[in-house]
mmCIF file of C-alpha atoms in Angstrom:
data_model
loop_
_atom_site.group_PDB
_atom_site.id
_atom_site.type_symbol
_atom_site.label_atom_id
_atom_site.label_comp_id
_atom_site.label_asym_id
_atom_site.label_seq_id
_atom_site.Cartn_x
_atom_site.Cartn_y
_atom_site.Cartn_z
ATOM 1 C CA UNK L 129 19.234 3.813 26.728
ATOM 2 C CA UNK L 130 20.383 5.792 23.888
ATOM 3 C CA UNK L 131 22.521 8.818 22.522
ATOM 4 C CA UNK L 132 21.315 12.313 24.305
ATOM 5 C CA UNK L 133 22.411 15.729 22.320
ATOM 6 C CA UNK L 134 23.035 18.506 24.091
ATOM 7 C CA UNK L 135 23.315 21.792 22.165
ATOM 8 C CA UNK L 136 24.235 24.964 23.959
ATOM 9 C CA UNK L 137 26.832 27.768 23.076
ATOM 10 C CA UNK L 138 27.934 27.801 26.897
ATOM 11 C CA UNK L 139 29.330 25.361 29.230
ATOM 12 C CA UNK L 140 28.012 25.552 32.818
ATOM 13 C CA UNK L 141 28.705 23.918 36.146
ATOM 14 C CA UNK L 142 24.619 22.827 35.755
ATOM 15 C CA UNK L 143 25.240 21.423 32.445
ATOM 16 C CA UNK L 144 28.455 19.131 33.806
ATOM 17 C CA UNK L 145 26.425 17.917 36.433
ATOM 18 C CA UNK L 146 23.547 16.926 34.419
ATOM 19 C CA UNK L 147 26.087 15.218 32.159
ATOM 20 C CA UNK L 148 26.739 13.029 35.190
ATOM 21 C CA UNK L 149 23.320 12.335 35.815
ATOM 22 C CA UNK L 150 22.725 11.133 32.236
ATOM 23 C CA UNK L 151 25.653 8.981 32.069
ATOM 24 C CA UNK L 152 24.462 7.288 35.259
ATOM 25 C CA UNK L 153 21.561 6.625 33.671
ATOM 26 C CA UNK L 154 23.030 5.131 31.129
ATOM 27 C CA UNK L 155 23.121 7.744 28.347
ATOM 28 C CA UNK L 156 25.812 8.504 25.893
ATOM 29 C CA UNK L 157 25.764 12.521 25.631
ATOM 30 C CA UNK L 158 27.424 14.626 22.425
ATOM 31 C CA UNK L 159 27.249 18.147 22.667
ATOM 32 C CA UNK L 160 27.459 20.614 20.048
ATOM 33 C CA UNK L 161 27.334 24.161 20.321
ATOM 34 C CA UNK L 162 26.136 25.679 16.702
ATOM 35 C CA UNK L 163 22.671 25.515 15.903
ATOM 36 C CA UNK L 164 23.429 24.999 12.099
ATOM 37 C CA UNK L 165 25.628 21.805 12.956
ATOM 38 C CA UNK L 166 22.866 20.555 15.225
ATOM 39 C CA UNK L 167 20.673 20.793 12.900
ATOM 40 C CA UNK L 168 22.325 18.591 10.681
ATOM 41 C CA UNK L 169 22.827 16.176 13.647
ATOM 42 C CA UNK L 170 19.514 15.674 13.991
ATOM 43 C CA UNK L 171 18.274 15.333 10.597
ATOM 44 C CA UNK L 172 20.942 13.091 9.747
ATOM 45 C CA UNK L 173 21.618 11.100 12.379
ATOM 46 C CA UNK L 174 19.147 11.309 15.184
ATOM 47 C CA UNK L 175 20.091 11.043 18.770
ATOM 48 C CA UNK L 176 17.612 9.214 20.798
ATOM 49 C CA UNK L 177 16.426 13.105 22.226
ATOM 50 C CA UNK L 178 17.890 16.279 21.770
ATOM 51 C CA UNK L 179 18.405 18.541 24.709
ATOM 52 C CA UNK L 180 18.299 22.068 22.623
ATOM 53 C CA UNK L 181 19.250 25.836 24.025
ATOM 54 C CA UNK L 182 16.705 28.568 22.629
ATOM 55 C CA UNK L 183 20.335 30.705 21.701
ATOM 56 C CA UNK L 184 23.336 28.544 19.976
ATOM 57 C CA UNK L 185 24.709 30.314 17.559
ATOM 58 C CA UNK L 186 24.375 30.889 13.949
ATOM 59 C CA UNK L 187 20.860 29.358 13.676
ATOM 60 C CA UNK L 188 18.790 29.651 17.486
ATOM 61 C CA UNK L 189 16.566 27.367 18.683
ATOM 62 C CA UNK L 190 13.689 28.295 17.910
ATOM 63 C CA UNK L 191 14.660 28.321 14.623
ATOM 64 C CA UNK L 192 16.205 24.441 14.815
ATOM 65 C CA UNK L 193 13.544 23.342 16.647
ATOM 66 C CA UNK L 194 10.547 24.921 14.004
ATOM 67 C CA UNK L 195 12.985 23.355 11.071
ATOM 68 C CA UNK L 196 12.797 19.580 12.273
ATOM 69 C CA UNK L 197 8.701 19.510 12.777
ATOM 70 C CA UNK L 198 8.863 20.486 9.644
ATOM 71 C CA UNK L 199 10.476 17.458 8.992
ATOM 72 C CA UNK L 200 10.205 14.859 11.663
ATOM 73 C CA UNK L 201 8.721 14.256 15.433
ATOM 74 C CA UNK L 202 12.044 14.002 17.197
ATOM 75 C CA UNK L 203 11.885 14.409 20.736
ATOM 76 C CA UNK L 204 13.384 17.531 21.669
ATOM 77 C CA UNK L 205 13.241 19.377 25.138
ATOM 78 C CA UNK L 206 14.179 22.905 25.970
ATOM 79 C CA UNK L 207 16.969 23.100 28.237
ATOM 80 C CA UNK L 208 17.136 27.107 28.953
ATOM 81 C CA UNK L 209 17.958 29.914 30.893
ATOM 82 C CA UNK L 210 14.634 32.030 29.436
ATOM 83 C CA UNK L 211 12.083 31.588 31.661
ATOM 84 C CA UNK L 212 9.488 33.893 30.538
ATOM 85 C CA UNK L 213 6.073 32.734 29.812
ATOM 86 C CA UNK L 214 5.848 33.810 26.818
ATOM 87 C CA UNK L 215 9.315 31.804 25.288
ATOM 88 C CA UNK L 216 7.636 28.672 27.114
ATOM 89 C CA UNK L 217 4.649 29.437 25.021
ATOM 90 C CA UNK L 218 5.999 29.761 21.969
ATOM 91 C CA UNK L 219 9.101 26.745 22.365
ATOM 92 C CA UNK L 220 5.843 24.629 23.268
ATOM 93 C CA UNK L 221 3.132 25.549 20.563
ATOM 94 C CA UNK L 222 5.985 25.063 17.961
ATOM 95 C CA UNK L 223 6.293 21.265 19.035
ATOM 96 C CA UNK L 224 8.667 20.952 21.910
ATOM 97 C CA UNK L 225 8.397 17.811 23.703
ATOM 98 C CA UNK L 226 9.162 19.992 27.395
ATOM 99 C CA UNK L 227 10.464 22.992 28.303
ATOM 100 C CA UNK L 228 13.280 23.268 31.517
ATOM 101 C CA UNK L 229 14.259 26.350 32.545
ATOM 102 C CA UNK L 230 17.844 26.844 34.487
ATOM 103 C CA UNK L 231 19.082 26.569 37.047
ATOM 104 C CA UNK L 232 17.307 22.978 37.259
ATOM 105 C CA UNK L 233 17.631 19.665 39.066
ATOM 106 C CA UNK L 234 19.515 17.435 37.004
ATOM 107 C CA UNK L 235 17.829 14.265 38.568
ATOM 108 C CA UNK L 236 13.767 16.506 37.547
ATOM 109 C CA UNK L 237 16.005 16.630 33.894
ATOM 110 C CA UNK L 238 16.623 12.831 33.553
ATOM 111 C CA UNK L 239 13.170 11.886 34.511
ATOM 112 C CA UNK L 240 11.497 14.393 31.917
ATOM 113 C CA UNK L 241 13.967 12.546 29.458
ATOM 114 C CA UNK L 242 12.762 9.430 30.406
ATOM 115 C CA UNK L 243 9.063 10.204 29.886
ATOM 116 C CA UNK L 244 9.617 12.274 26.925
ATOM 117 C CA UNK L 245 11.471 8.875 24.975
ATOM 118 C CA UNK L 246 8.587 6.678 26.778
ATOM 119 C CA UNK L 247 6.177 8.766 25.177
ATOM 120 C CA UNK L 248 7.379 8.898 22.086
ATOM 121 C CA UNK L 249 7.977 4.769 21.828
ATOM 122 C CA UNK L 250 4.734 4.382 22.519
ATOM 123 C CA UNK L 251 3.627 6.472 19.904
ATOM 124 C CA UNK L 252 6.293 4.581 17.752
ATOM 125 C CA UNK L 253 4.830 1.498 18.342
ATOM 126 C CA UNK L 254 1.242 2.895 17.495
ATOM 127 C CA UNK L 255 2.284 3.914 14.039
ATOM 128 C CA UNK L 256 2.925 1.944 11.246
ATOM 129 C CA UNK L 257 6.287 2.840 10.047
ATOM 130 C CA UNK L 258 6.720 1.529 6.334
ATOM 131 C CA UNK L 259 5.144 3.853 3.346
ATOM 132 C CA UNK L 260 1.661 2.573 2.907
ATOM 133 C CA UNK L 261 1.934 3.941 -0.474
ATOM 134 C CA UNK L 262 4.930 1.489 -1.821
ATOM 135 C CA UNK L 263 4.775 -2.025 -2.411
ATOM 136 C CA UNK L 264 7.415 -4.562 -3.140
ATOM 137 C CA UNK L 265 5.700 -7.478 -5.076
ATOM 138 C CA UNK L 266 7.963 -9.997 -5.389
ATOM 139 C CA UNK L 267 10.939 -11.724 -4.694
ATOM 140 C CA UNK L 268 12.611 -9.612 -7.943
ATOM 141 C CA UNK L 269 11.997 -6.524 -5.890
ATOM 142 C CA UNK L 270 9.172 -4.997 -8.135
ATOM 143 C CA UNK L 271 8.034 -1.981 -6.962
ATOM 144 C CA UNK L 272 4.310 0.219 -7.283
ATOM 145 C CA UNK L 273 3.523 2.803 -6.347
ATOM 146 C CA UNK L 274 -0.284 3.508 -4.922
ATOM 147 C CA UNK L 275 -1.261 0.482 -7.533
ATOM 148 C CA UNK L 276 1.587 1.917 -10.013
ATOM 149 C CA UNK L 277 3.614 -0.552 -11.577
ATOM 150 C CA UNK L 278 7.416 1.299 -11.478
ATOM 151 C CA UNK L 279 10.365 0.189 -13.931
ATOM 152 C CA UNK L 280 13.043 0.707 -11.630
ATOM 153 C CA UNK L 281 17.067 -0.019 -11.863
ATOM 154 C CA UNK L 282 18.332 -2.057 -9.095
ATOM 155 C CA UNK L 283 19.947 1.195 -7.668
ATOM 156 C CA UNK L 284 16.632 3.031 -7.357
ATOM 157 C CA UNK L 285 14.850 0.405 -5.758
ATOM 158 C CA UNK L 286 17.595 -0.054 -2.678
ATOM 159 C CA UNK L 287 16.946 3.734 -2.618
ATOM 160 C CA UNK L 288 13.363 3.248 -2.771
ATOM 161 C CA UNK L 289 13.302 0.555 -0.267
ATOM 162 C CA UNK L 290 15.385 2.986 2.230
ATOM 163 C CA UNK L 291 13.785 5.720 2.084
ATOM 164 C CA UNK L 292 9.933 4.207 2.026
ATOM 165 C CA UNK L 293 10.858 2.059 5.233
ATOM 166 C CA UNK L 294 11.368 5.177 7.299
ATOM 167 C CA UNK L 295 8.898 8.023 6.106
ATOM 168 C CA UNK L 296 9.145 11.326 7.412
ATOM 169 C CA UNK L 297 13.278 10.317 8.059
ATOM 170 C CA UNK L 298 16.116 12.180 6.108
ATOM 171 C CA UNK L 299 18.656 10.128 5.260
ATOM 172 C CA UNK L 300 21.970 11.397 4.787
ATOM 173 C CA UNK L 301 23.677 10.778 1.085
ATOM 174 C CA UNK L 302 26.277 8.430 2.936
ATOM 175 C CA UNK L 303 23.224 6.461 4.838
ATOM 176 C CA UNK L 304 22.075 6.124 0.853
ATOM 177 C CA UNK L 305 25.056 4.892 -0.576
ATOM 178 C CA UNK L 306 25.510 2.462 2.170
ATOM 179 C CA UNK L 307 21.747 1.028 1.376
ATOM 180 C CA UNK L 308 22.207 1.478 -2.916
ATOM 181 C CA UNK L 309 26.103 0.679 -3.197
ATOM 182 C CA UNK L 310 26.250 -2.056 -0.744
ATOM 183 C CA UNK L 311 29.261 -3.233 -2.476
ATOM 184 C CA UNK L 312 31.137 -0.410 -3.480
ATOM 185 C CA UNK L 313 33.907 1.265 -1.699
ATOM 186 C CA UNK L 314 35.039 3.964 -3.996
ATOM 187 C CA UNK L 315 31.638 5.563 -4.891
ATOM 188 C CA UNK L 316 31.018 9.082 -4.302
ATOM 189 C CA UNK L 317 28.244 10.170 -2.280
ATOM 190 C CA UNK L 318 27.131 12.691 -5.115
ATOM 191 C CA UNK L 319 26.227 9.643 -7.305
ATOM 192 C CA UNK L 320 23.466 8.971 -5.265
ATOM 193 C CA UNK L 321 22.310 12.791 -6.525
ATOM 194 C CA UNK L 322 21.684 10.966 -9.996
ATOM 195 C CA UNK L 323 19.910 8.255 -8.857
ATOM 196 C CA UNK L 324 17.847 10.172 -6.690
ATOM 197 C CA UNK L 325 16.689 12.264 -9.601
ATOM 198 C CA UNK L 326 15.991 9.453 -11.780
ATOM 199 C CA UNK L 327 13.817 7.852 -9.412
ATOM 200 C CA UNK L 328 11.726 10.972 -8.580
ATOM 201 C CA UNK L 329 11.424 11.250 -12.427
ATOM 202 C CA UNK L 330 9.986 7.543 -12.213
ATOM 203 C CA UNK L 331 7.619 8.658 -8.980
ATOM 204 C CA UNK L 332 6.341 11.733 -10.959
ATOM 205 C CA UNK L 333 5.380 9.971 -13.627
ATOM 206 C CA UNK L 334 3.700 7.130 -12.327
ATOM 207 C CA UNK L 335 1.799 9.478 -9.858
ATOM 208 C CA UNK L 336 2.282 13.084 -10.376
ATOM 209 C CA UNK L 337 0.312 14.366 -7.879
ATOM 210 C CA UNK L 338 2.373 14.301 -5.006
ATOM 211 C CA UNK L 339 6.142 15.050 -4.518
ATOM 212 C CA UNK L 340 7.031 11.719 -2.795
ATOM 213 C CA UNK L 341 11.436 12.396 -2.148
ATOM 214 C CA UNK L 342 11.848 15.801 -1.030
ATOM 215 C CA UNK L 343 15.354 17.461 -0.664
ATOM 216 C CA UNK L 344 16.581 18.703 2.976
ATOM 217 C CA UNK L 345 19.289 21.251 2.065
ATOM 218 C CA UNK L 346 22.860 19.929 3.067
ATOM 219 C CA UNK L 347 22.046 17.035 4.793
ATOM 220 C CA UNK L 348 19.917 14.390 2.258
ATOM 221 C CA UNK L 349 16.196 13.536 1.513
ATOM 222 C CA UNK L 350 13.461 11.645 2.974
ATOM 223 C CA UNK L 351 10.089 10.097 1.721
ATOM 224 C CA UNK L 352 6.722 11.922 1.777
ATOM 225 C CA UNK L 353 3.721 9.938 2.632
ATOM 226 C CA UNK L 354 0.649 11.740 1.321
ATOM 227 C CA UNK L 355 -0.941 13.929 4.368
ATOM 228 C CA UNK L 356 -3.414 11.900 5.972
#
């Protein structure tokens, strides 16, 4: 199985016994209960599905939920007391996976789950993951880009080659220094800041029609395929 967040501001007898449920299933749960550090969460280090309340605090979530489309198709469902038709609407035209409203059944819960993450390995599985844009030619490690030969240090292209395997994914600055600084143990995570902006410098200029690393404020970057 795999690693089920659980953001709420409030802990409720529901929410303890769905916790059960999940771990008999064979889940591992975290919960958090700020919006802003979910967001983060999520970004940085996906869970296998988030389980998301439309009011933690700080940032709501709506509000987390419209930020990660904008980044990624992580499955999130809406685990909520708002049952109006008009929040299910809206939590499910902005890209929600499901909606639940409490009080629930926990066991209804952990089958949604289960067809949300079926659902969305099949779609994994459908889609070809690495950038269709980068190449690695050789044993060396050259790189182009859409047909663009790139002069790259050996720093940018471990950066290059994390980033392109995983479109769409932002990687956290210590993901990055773990794939660019395999070998270092006293590095800084801002140095990958430098490297980063050399190699978009490189990107630009071999094809400067596209912004191909884009910045995801206070958690990393990730690689931008072209829209299809």
């Amino acid at each position: 199985m795999g690693r089920i967040l659980l953001v709420e501001d409030e802990r409720h007898d529901s929410a303890s016994l769905l916790l059960g449920h999940l771990l008999g299933a064979g889940h591992e749960i975290e919960r958090i209960g700020d919006g802003e550090a979910a967001l983060e969460r999520i970004l940085g280090e996906p869970p296998a599905l988030t389980l998301l309340d439309v009011v933690p605090p700080r940032i709501d979530g709506i509000r987390v939920l419209e930020k990660v489309r904008s980044h990624c198709n992580h499955p999130i469902i809406m685990l909520t007391g708002r049952s109006h038709e008009a929040d299910r609407l809206l939590a499910l035209d902005m890209g929600a996976d499901d909606y639940v409203c409490k009080p629930f059944s926990p066991r209804e819960v952990v089958a949604r789950i289960q067809t949300v993450l079926r659902r969305h390995s099949q779609w994994r599985d459908s889609v070809a993951r690495p950038s269709t844009a980068v190449r690695f030619d050789d044993p060396r490690g050259n790189a182009c880009l859409e047909g663009q030969a790139l002069t790259l240090t050996r720093r940018e292209l471990l950066l290059l080659r994390a980033l392109s395997r995983d479109p769409g994914r932002v990687f956290t600055r210590s993901k990055l220094l773990e794939a660019a600084f395999p070998e270092a143990f006293d590095v800084n995570e801002r140095a990958v800041d430098g490297h980063i902006k050399n190699l978009r410098k490189k990107l630009a200029a071999a094809v400067p029609s596209h912004e191909w690393i884009r910045s995801v404020y206070g958690v990393g970057f990730s690689f931008a395929e072209r829209p299809a």
